[in-house]
């Protein structure tokens, strides 16, 4: 039986392929190449900058009042069905640290409506 390689390894074999999956916040990030003194190339994701919130043409947001014990990953699971999508919520709100989103119960944050209405009624 042949070994199955992780798809990231398969992408390395394709010139110009992006190393991040489509659901990653770095998927659209530009990939840079740093050449070390010995000639070795090191690939890296260039800094990902967001446009100011008032200039974003992104999705609409749905208000969510933070409850005690909520975390960005739990909200992403609730609204998107994937805790790894917490960054979508962080991008939609003006915070430097994603923990700021949920550190205060009662705070109202925006949940992006990706592809339609948020799935806020979903309980996990």
CSV table of N, CA, C and O in Angstrom, one decimal:
chain,number,residue,atom,x,y,z
A,1,UNK,N,0.8,-1.2,0.0
A,1,UNK,CA,0.0,0.0,0.0
A,1,UNK,C,0.9,1.2,0.0
A,1,UNK,O,1.8,1.3,0.8
A,2,UNK,N,0.6,2.2,-0.9
A,2,UNK,CA,1.4,3.4,-1.0
A,2,UNK,C,1.1,4.3,0.2
A,2,UNK,O,0.0,4.4,0.7
A,3,UNK,N,2.2,5.0,0.6
A,3,UNK,CA,2.0,6.0,1.7
A,3,UNK,C,1.3,7.2,1.1
A,3,UNK,O,1.4,7.6,0.0
A,4,UNK,N,0.5,7.8,2.0
A,4,UNK,CA,-0.3,9.0,1.6
A,4,UNK,C,0.5,10.2,2.2
A,4,UNK,O,0.7,10.3,3.4
A,5,UNK,N,0.9,11.1,1.4
A,5,UNK,CA,1.6,12.3,1.8
A,5,UNK,C,0.5,13.4,2.2
A,5,UNK,O,-0.5,13.5,1.6
A,6,UNK,N,0.9,14.2,3.2
A,6,UNK,CA,0.0,15.3,3.5
A,6,UNK,C,-0.1,16.2,2.3
A,6,UNK,O,0.9,16.3,1.5
A,7,UNK,N,-1.2,16.9,2.1
A,7,UNK,CA,-1.3,17.6,0.9
A,7,UNK,C,-0.4,18.8,0.8
A,7,UNK,O,0.0,19.3,-0.3
A,8,UNK,N,0.1,19.3,2.0
A,8,UNK,CA,1.1,20.4,2.0
A,8,UNK,C,2.3,19.9,1.2
A,8,UNK,O,2.9,20.7,0.5
A,9,UNK,N,2.7,18.7,1.4
A,9,UNK,CA,3.9,18.2,0.7
A,9,UNK,C,3.6,18.1,-0.8
A,9,UNK,O,4.5,18.4,-1.6
A,10,UNK,N,2.4,17.8,-1.2
A,10,UNK,CA,2.1,17.7,-2.6
A,10,UNK,C,2.1,19.1,-3.2
A,10,UNK,O,2.6,19.3,-4.3
A,11,UNK,N,1.7,20.1,-2.4
A,11,UNK,CA,1.7,21.5,-2.9
A,11,UNK,C,3.1,22.0,-3.1
A,11,UNK,O,3.4,22.8,-4.0
A,12,UNK,N,4.1,21.5,-2.3
A,12,UNK,CA,5.5,21.9,-2.5
A,12,UNK,C,6.0,21.5,-3.8
A,12,UNK,O,6.9,22.1,-4.4
A,13,UNK,N,5.5,20.4,-4.4
A,13,UNK,CA,5.9,19.9,-5.7
A,13,UNK,C,5.4,20.7,-6.9
A,13,UNK,O,5.8,20.6,-8.0
A,14,UNK,N,4.4,21.6,-6.6
A,14,UNK,CA,3.7,22.3,-7.7
A,14,UNK,C,4.3,23.8,-7.6
A,14,UNK,O,4.1,24.5,-6.6
A,15,UNK,N,5.0,24.2,-8.6
A,15,UNK,CA,5.6,25.5,-8.6
A,15,UNK,C,4.5,26.6,-8.5
A,15,UNK,O,3.5,26.5,-9.2
A,16,UNK,N,4.7,27.5,-7.6
A,16,UNK,CA,3.7,28.6,-7.4
A,16,UNK,C,2.5,28.2,-6.6
A,16,UNK,O,1.6,29.1,-6.4
A,17,UNK,N,2.4,27.0,-6.1
A,17,UNK,CA,1.2,26.6,-5.3
A,17,UNK,C,1.3,27.3,-4.0
A,17,UNK,O,2.4,27.5,-3.4
A,18,UNK,N,0.1,27.6,-3.4
A,18,UNK,CA,0.1,28.3,-2.2
A,18,UNK,C,0.1,27.3,-1.0
A,18,UNK,O,-0.6,26.3,-1.1
A,19,UNK,N,0.9,27.5,0.0
A,19,UNK,CA,1.0,26.5,1.1
A,19,UNK,C,-0.1,26.5,2.1
A,19,UNK,O,-0.1,25.6,2.9
A,20,UNK,N,-1.0,27.4,2.0
A,20,UNK,CA,-2.1,27.5,3.0
A,20,UNK,C,-3.4,27.0,2.4
A,20,UNK,O,-3.7,27.4,1.3
A,21,UNK,N,-4.2,26.3,3.2
A,21,UNK,CA,-5.5,25.9,2.7
A,21,UNK,C,-6.4,27.1,2.5
A,21,UNK,O,-6.2,28.2,3.0
A,22,UNK,N,-7.5,26.9,1.7
A,22,UNK,CA,-8.4,28.0,1.3
A,22,UNK,C,-9.0,28.6,2.5
A,22,UNK,O,-9.4,29.8,2.5
A,23,UNK,N,-9.2,27.9,3.6
A,23,UNK,CA,-9.9,28.4,4.8
A,23,UNK,C,-8.9,29.1,5.7
A,23,UNK,O,-9.4,29.7,6.7
A,24,UNK,N,-7.7,29.2,5.4
A,24,UNK,CA,-6.7,29.8,6.2
A,24,UNK,C,-6.7,31.3,6.0
A,24,UNK,O,-6.9,31.8,4.9
A,25,UNK,N,-6.5,32.1,7.1
A,25,UNK,CA,-6.4,33.6,6.9
A,25,UNK,C,-5.2,34.0,6.1
A,25,UNK,O,-5.1,35.1,5.6
A,26,UNK,N,-4.2,33.1,5.9
A,26,UNK,CA,-3.1,33.4,5.1
A,26,UNK,C,-3.1,32.9,3.7
A,26,UNK,O,-2.2,33.0,2.9
A,27,UNK,N,-4.3,32.3,3.3
A,27,UNK,CA,-4.4,31.8,1.9
A,27,UNK,C,-4.1,32.8,0.9
A,27,UNK,O,-3.4,32.6,-0.1
A,28,UNK,N,-4.6,34.0,1.1
A,28,UNK,CA,-4.4,35.1,0.1
A,28,UNK,C,-3.1,35.9,0.3
A,28,UNK,O,-2.9,36.9,-0.4
A,29,UNK,N,-2.4,35.6,1.4
A,29,UNK,CA,-1.2,36.3,1.7
A,29,UNK,C,-0.1,36.0,0.6
A,29,UNK,O,0.1,34.9,0.1
A,30,UNK,N,0.7,37.1,0.3
A,30,UNK,CA,1.7,36.9,-0.7
A,30,UNK,C,2.9,36.1,0.0
A,30,UNK,O,3.2,36.3,1.2
A,31,UNK,N,3.5,35.2,-0.8
A,31,UNK,CA,4.6,34.4,-0.2
A,31,UNK,C,5.9,35.0,-0.7
A,31,UNK,O,6.1,35.3,-1.9
A,32,UNK,N,6.8,35.3,0.3
A,32,UNK,CA,8.1,35.8,0.0
A,32,UNK,C,9.1,34.7,0.1
A,32,UNK,O,8.9,33.7,0.6
A,33,UNK,N,10.3,35.0,-0.5
A,33,UNK,CA,11.4,34.0,-0.4
A,33,UNK,C,12.6,34.8,0.1
A,33,UNK,O,13.0,35.8,-0.5
A,34,UNK,N,13.2,34.3,1.1
A,34,UNK,CA,14.4,34.8,1.7
A,34,UNK,C,15.5,33.9,1.3
A,34,UNK,O,15.4,32.7,1.6
A,35,UNK,N,16.6,34.4,0.8
A,35,UNK,CA,17.8,33.6,0.5
A,35,UNK,C,18.8,33.8,1.5
A,35,UNK,O,19.3,34.9,1.8
A,36,UNK,N,19.2,32.7,2.2
A,36,UNK,CA,20.2,32.7,3.2
A,36,UNK,C,21.6,32.8,2.6
A,36,UNK,O,21.7,32.6,1.4
A,37,UNK,N,22.6,33.1,3.4
A,37,UNK,CA,23.9,33.3,2.8
A,37,UNK,C,24.5,32.0,2.1
A,37,UNK,O,25.3,32.1,1.2
A,38,UNK,N,24.0,30.9,2.5
A,38,UNK,CA,24.4,29.6,1.9
A,38,UNK,C,23.6,29.3,0.6
A,38,UNK,O,23.7,28.2,0.0
A,39,UNK,N,22.7,30.2,0.3
A,39,UNK,CA,21.8,30.0,-0.9
A,39,UNK,C,20.5,29.3,-0.7
A,39,UNK,O,19.7,29.2,-1.5
A,40,UNK,N,20.3,28.8,0.6
A,40,UNK,CA,19.1,28.1,0.9
A,40,UNK,C,17.9,29.1,0.8
A,40,UNK,O,18.0,30.3,1.3
A,41,UNK,N,16.8,28.7,0.2
A,41,UNK,CA,15.6,29.6,0.2
A,41,UNK,C,14.7,29.2,1.3
A,41,UNK,O,14.4,28.1,1.5
A,42,UNK,N,14.2,30.3,1.9
A,42,UNK,CA,13.2,30.1,3.0
A,42,UNK,C,12.0,30.8,2.6
A,42,UNK,O,12.0,32.1,2.3
A,43,UNK,N,10.8,30.1,2.5
A,43,UNK,CA,9.6,30.8,2.1
A,43,UNK,C,8.9,31.3,3.3
A,43,UNK,O,8.9,30.6,4.4
A,44,UNK,N,8.2,32.4,3.2
A,44,UNK,CA,7.4,32.9,4.3
A,44,UNK,C,6.2,33.7,3.8
A,44,UNK,O,6.2,34.2,2.7
A,45,UNK,N,5.2,33.8,4.7
A,45,UNK,CA,4.0,34.5,4.3
A,45,UNK,C,4.3,36.0,4.7
A,45,UNK,O,4.7,36.3,5.8
A,46,UNK,N,4.1,36.9,3.7
A,46,UNK,CA,4.3,38.3,4.0
A,46,UNK,C,3.1,38.8,4.9
A,46,UNK,O,2.1,38.2,5.0
A,47,UNK,N,3.4,39.9,5.6
A,47,UNK,CA,2.5,40.4,6.5
A,47,UNK,C,1.1,40.6,5.8
A,47,UNK,O,1.0,41.1,4.7
A,48,UNK,N,0.1,40.3,6.6
A,48,UNK,CA,-1.3,40.4,6.1
A,48,UNK,C,-1.9,41.6,6.7
A,48,UNK,O,-2.1,41.7,7.9
A,49,UNK,N,-2.1,42.6,5.9
A,49,UNK,CA,-2.7,43.9,6.3
A,49,UNK,C,-4.2,43.9,6.0
A,49,UNK,O,-4.6,43.6,4.8
A,50,UNK,N,-5.0,44.4,6.9
A,50,UNK,CA,-6.4,44.6,6.6
A,50,UNK,C,-6.7,46.1,6.3
A,50,UNK,O,-6.1,47.0,6.8
A,51,UNK,N,-7.6,46.3,5.4
A,51,UNK,CA,-8.0,47.7,5.1
A,51,UNK,C,-8.7,48.2,6.3
A,51,UNK,O,-9.3,47.5,7.1
A,52,UNK,N,-8.8,49.6,6.5
A,52,UNK,CA,-9.6,50.1,7.6
A,52,UNK,C,-11.0,49.6,7.5
A,52,UNK,O,-11.5,49.4,6.4
A,53,UNK,N,-11.6,49.5,8.7
A,53,UNK,CA,-13.0,48.9,8.7
A,53,UNK,C,-14.0,49.7,7.9
A,53,UNK,O,-14.8,49.1,7.2
A,54,UNK,N,-13.8,51.0,7.9
A,54,UNK,CA,-14.8,51.8,7.1
A,54,UNK,C,-14.6,51.7,5.6
A,54,UNK,O,-15.4,52.1,4.8
A,55,UNK,N,-13.5,51.1,5.2
A,55,UNK,CA,-13.2,50.9,3.7
A,55,UNK,C,-13.4,49.5,3.2
A,55,UNK,O,-13.3,49.2,2.1
A,56,UNK,N,-13.7,48.6,4.2
A,56,UNK,CA,-13.8,47.2,3.8
A,56,UNK,C,-15.1,47.0,3.0
A,56,UNK,O,-16.2,47.6,3.3
A,57,UNK,N,-15.0,46.2,1.9
A,57,UNK,CA,-16.2,45.9,1.1
A,57,UNK,C,-16.6,44.5,1.5
A,57,UNK,O,-17.3,43.9,0.7
A,58,UNK,N,-16.3,44.0,2.6
A,58,UNK,CA,-16.5,42.6,3.0
A,58,UNK,C,-17.9,42.3,3.3
A,58,UNK,O,-18.8,43.1,3.1
A,59,UNK,N,-18.2,41.2,3.9
A,59,UNK,CA,-19.5,40.8,4.2
A,59,UNK,C,-20.2,41.6,5.3
A,59,UNK,O,-19.5,42.3,6.1
A,60,UNK,N,-21.5,41.6,5.4
A,60,UNK,CA,-22.2,42.3,6.4
A,60,UNK,C,-21.9,41.6,7.7
A,60,UNK,O,-21.4,40.4,7.8
A,61,UNK,N,-22.1,42.3,8.8
A,61,UNK,CA,-21.9,41.6,10.1
A,61,UNK,C,-23.2,41.6,10.9
A,61,UNK,O,-24.1,42.4,10.8
A,62,UNK,N,-23.3,40.6,11.8
A,62,UNK,CA,-24.4,40.3,12.6
A,62,UNK,C,-24.0,40.6,14.0
A,62,UNK,O,-22.9,40.1,14.5
A,63,UNK,N,-24.7,41.5,14.8
A,63,UNK,CA,-24.2,41.8,16.2
A,63,UNK,C,-24.4,40.6,17.1
A,63,UNK,O,-25.3,39.8,17.0
A,64,UNK,N,-23.4,40.4,18.0
A,64,UNK,CA,-23.4,39.3,18.9
A,64,UNK,C,-23.0,39.9,20.3
A,64,UNK,O,-21.9,40.5,20.4
A,65,UNK,N,-23.8,39.7,21.3
A,65,UNK,CA,-23.4,40.1,22.7
A,65,UNK,C,-22.7,39.0,23.3
A,65,UNK,O,-23.2,37.9,23.5
A,66,UNK,N,-21.4,39.3,23.7
A,66,UNK,CA,-20.6,38.3,24.3
A,66,UNK,C,-21.1,37.9,25.7
A,66,UNK,O,-21.5,38.7,26.5
A,67,UNK,N,-21.1,36.5,25.9
A,67,UNK,CA,-21.6,36.0,27.1
A,67,UNK,C,-20.3,35.5,27.9
A,67,UNK,O,-19.2,35.4,27.4
A,68,UNK,N,-20.5,35.3,29.2
A,68,UNK,CA,-19.4,34.8,30.1
A,68,UNK,C,-18.9,33.5,29.6
A,68,UNK,O,-19.6,32.6,29.2
A,69,UNK,N,-17.6,33.4,29.5
A,69,UNK,CA,-16.9,32.1,29.1
A,69,UNK,C,-16.8,31.9,27.6
A,69,UNK,O,-16.3,30.9,27.2
A,70,UNK,N,-17.3,32.8,26.8
A,70,UNK,CA,-17.2,32.7,25.3
A,70,UNK,C,-15.8,33.0,24.9
A,70,UNK,O,-15.1,33.9,25.5
A,71,UNK,N,-15.3,32.4,23.8
A,71,UNK,CA,-14.0,32.6,23.2
A,71,UNK,C,-14.2,32.7,21.7
A,71,UNK,O,-15.2,32.2,21.2
A,72,UNK,N,-13.3,33.4,21.1
A,72,UNK,CA,-13.4,33.5,19.6
A,72,UNK,C,-13.6,32.2,18.9
A,72,UNK,O,-14.3,32.0,18.0
A,73,UNK,N,-12.8,31.1,19.3
A,73,UNK,CA,-12.9,29.9,18.7
A,73,UNK,C,-14.3,29.2,18.9
A,73,UNK,O,-14.8,28.6,18.0
A,74,UNK,N,-14.8,29.4,20.1
A,74,UNK,CA,-16.2,28.9,20.3
A,74,UNK,C,-17.2,29.6,19.5
A,74,UNK,O,-18.2,28.9,19.0
A,75,UNK,N,-17.1,30.9,19.3
A,75,UNK,CA,-18.0,31.6,18.5
A,75,UNK,C,-17.9,31.2,17.0
A,75,UNK,O,-18.9,31.1,16.3
A,76,UNK,N,-16.7,30.9,16.6
A,76,UNK,CA,-16.5,30.5,15.2
A,76,UNK,C,-17.1,29.1,15.0
A,76,UNK,O,-17.7,28.9,14.0
A,77,UNK,N,-17.0,28.3,16.0
A,77,UNK,CA,-17.7,27.0,15.9
A,77,UNK,C,-19.2,27.1,15.8
A,77,UNK,O,-19.9,26.5,15.0
A,78,UNK,N,-19.7,28.0,16.6
A,78,UNK,CA,-21.1,28.3,16.7
A,78,UNK,C,-21.7,28.9,15.4
A,78,UNK,O,-22.7,28.4,14.9
A,79,UNK,N,-21.0,29.9,14.9
A,79,UNK,CA,-21.5,30.6,13.7
A,79,UNK,C,-21.1,30.0,12.4
A,79,UNK,O,-21.8,30.1,11.4
A,80,UNK,N,-19.8,29.4,12.3
A,80,UNK,CA,-19.3,28.9,11.0
A,80,UNK,C,-19.2,27.4,11.0
A,80,UNK,O,-18.8,26.8,10.0
A,81,UNK,N,-19.3,26.8,12.2
A,81,UNK,CA,-19.1,25.3,12.2
A,81,UNK,C,-17.6,24.9,12.2
A,81,UNK,O,-17.3,23.7,12.0
A,82,UNK,N,-16.7,25.9,12.4
A,82,UNK,CA,-15.3,25.5,12.4
A,82,UNK,C,-14.6,26.5,13.3
A,82,UNK,O,-14.5,27.7,13.0
A,83,UNK,N,-14.0,26.0,14.4
A,83,UNK,CA,-13.3,26.8,15.4
A,83,UNK,C,-12.1,27.5,14.8
A,83,UNK,O,-11.7,28.6,15.3
A,84,UNK,N,-11.5,26.9,13.7
A,84,UNK,CA,-10.3,27.5,13.1
A,84,UNK,C,-10.6,28.8,12.4
A,84,UNK,O,-9.7,29.5,12.0
A,85,UNK,N,-11.9,29.1,12.2
A,85,UNK,CA,-12.3,30.4,11.5
A,85,UNK,C,-12.5,31.5,12.4
A,85,UNK,O,-13.0,32.6,12.0
A,86,UNK,N,-11.9,31.5,13.7
A,86,UNK,CA,-12.0,32.6,14.6
A,86,UNK,C,-11.5,33.9,14.0
A,86,UNK,O,-11.9,35.0,14.4
A,87,UNK,N,-10.5,33.8,13.1
A,87,UNK,CA,-9.9,35.0,12.6
A,87,UNK,C,-10.9,35.8,11.7
A,87,UNK,O,-10.7,37.0,11.6
A,88,UNK,N,-12.0,35.1,11.2
A,88,UNK,CA,-13.0,35.9,10.5
A,88,UNK,C,-13.7,36.9,11.4
A,88,UNK,O,-14.0,38.0,11.0
A,89,UNK,N,-13.9,36.5,12.6
A,89,UNK,CA,-14.5,37.4,13.6
A,89,UNK,C,-13.5,38.5,14.0
A,89,UNK,O,-13.9,39.6,14.1
A,90,UNK,N,-12.3,38.1,14.2
A,90,UNK,CA,-11.3,39.1,14.6
A,90,UNK,C,-11.1,40.1,13.5
A,90,UNK,O,-10.9,41.3,13.8
A,91,UNK,N,-11.1,39.7,12.2
A,91,UNK,CA,-11.0,40.6,11.1
A,91,UNK,C,-12.2,41.6,11.0
A,91,UNK,O,-12.0,42.7,10.6
A,92,UNK,N,-13.3,41.2,11.5
A,92,UNK,CA,-14.5,42.1,11.4
A,92,UNK,C,-14.6,43.1,12.6
A,92,UNK,O,-15.5,43.9,12.6
A,93,UNK,N,-13.7,43.0,13.5
A,93,UNK,CA,-13.8,43.8,14.7
A,93,UNK,C,-12.4,44.5,14.9
A,93,UNK,O,-11.4,43.9,14.7
A,94,UNK,N,-12.5,45.7,15.4
A,94,UNK,CA,-11.2,46.5,15.6
A,94,UNK,C,-10.5,46.1,16.9
A,94,UNK,O,-10.6,46.9,17.9
A,95,UNK,N,-9.8,45.0,16.9
A,95,UNK,CA,-9.0,44.6,18.1
A,95,UNK,C,-7.6,44.2,17.6
A,95,UNK,O,-7.4,43.7,16.5
A,96,UNK,N,-6.6,44.4,18.5
A,96,UNK,CA,-5.3,43.9,18.1
A,96,UNK,C,-5.0,42.5,18.6
A,96,UNK,O,-4.3,41.7,17.9
A,97,UNK,N,-5.7,42.1,19.7
A,97,UNK,CA,-5.5,40.8,20.2
A,97,UNK,C,-6.9,40.1,20.2
A,97,UNK,O,-7.9,40.7,20.8
A,98,UNK,N,-7.1,39.0,19.6
A,98,UNK,CA,-8.4,38.3,19.5
A,98,UNK,C,-9.0,38.0,20.8
A,98,UNK,O,-10.3,38.0,20.9
A,99,UNK,N,-8.2,37.9,21.9
A,99,UNK,CA,-8.8,37.7,23.2
A,99,UNK,C,-9.6,38.9,23.7
A,99,UNK,O,-10.5,38.8,24.5
A,100,UNK,N,-9.3,40.1,23.1
A,100,UNK,CA,-10.1,41.3,23.5
A,100,UNK,C,-11.6,41.1,23.1
A,100,UNK,O,-12.4,41.8,23.6
A,101,UNK,N,-11.8,40.3,22.1
A,101,UNK,CA,-13.2,40.2,21.6
A,101,UNK,C,-14.2,39.7,22.6
A,101,UNK,O,-15.3,40.1,22.7
A,102,UNK,N,-13.7,38.8,23.5
A,102,UNK,CA,-14.6,38.1,24.4
A,102,UNK,C,-14.1,38.2,25.9
A,102,UNK,O,-14.7,37.6,26.7
A,103,UNK,N,-13.2,39.1,26.1
A,103,UNK,CA,-12.7,39.2,27.5
A,103,UNK,C,-13.7,40.0,28.4
A,103,UNK,O,-13.5,40.0,29.7
A,104,UNK,N,-14.7,40.6,27.9
A,104,UNK,CA,-15.7,41.3,28.7
A,104,UNK,C,-17.1,40.9,28.3
A,104,UNK,O,-17.6,41.2,27.2
A,105,UNK,N,-17.8,40.2,29.2
A,105,UNK,CA,-19.2,39.8,28.9
A,105,UNK,C,-20.0,41.1,28.7
A,105,UNK,O,-19.8,42.1,29.4
A,106,UNK,N,-20.9,41.0,27.8
A,106,UNK,CA,-21.8,42.2,27.5
A,106,UNK,C,-21.3,43.0,26.3
A,106,UNK,O,-22.1,43.8,25.8
A,107,UNK,N,-20.1,42.8,25.9
A,107,UNK,CA,-19.6,43.5,24.8
A,107,UNK,C,-20.3,43.1,23.5
A,107,UNK,O,-20.5,41.9,23.3
A,108,UNK,N,-20.6,44.0,22.6
A,108,UNK,CA,-21.2,43.6,21.3
A,108,UNK,C,-20.1,43.6,20.2
A,108,UNK,O,-19.4,44.6,20.1
A,109,UNK,N,-20.0,42.5,19.6
A,109,UNK,CA,-19.1,42.4,18.5
A,109,UNK,C,-19.8,42.0,17.2
A,109,UNK,O,-21.0,41.6,17.3
A,110,UNK,N,-19.1,42.2,16.1
A,110,UNK,CA,-19.8,41.8,14.8
A,110,UNK,C,-19.3,40.4,14.3
A,110,UNK,O,-18.2,40.1,14.4
A,111,UNK,N,-20.3,39.7,13.9
A,111,UNK,CA,-20.0,38.4,13.3
A,111,UNK,C,-20.3,38.5,11.8
A,111,UNK,O,-21.4,38.8,11.4
A,112,UNK,N,-19.2,38.2,11.0
A,112,UNK,CA,-19.5,38.3,9.6
A,112,UNK,C,-20.5,37.3,9.1
A,112,UNK,O,-20.5,36.2,9.6
A,113,UNK,N,-21.3,37.7,8.1
A,113,UNK,CA,-22.3,36.8,7.6
A,113,UNK,C,-21.7,36.2,6.3
A,113,UNK,O,-21.9,36.7,5.2
A,114,UNK,N,-20.9,35.2,6.5
A,114,UNK,CA,-20.2,34.6,5.3
A,114,UNK,C,-21.2,33.7,4.5
A,114,UNK,O,-21.7,32.8,5.0
A,115,UNK,N,-21.4,34.2,3.3
A,115,UNK,CA,-22.3,33.4,2.4
A,115,UNK,C,-23.7,33.4,2.8
A,115,UNK,O,-24.5,32.5,2.5
A,116,UNK,N,-24.2,34.4,3.6
A,116,UNK,CA,-25.6,34.4,4.0
A,116,UNK,C,-25.7,34.7,5.5
A,116,UNK,O,-24.8,35.4,6.1
A,117,UNK,N,-26.8,34.3,6.1
A,117,UNK,CA,-27.0,34.6,7.4
A,117,UNK,C,-26.1,33.8,8.4
A,117,UNK,O,-25.7,32.7,8.1
A,118,UNK,N,-25.7,34.4,9.5
A,118,UNK,CA,-24.9,33.7,10.5
A,118,UNK,C,-25.7,32.5,11.0
A,118,UNK,O,-26.9,32.5,11.1
A,119,UNK,N,-25.0,31.5,11.5
A,119,UNK,CA,-25.6,30.3,12.0
A,119,UNK,C,-25.6,30.4,13.5
A,119,UNK,O,-25.3,29.5,14.2
A,120,UNK,N,-26.0,31.6,14.0
A,120,UNK,CA,-26.0,31.9,15.5
A,120,UNK,C,-27.0,31.0,16.3
A,120,UNK,O,-26.8,30.9,17.5
A,121,UNK,N,-27.9,30.5,15.6
A,121,UNK,CA,-28.9,29.7,16.4
A,121,UNK,C,-28.4,28.3,16.6
A,121,UNK,O,-29.0,27.5,17.3
A,122,UNK,N,-27.2,28.0,16.0
A,122,UNK,CA,-26.7,26.6,16.2
A,122,UNK,C,-26.0,26.5,17.5
A,122,UNK,O,-25.2,27.3,17.9
A,123,UNK,N,-26.3,25.5,18.2
A,123,UNK,CA,-25.7,25.2,19.5
A,123,UNK,C,-24.8,24.0,19.4
A,123,UNK,O,-25.2,23.0,18.8
A,124,UNK,N,-23.6,24.1,20.0
A,124,UNK,CA,-22.7,22.9,20.0
A,124,UNK,C,-22.5,22.4,21.4
A,124,UNK,O,-22.8,23.0,22.4
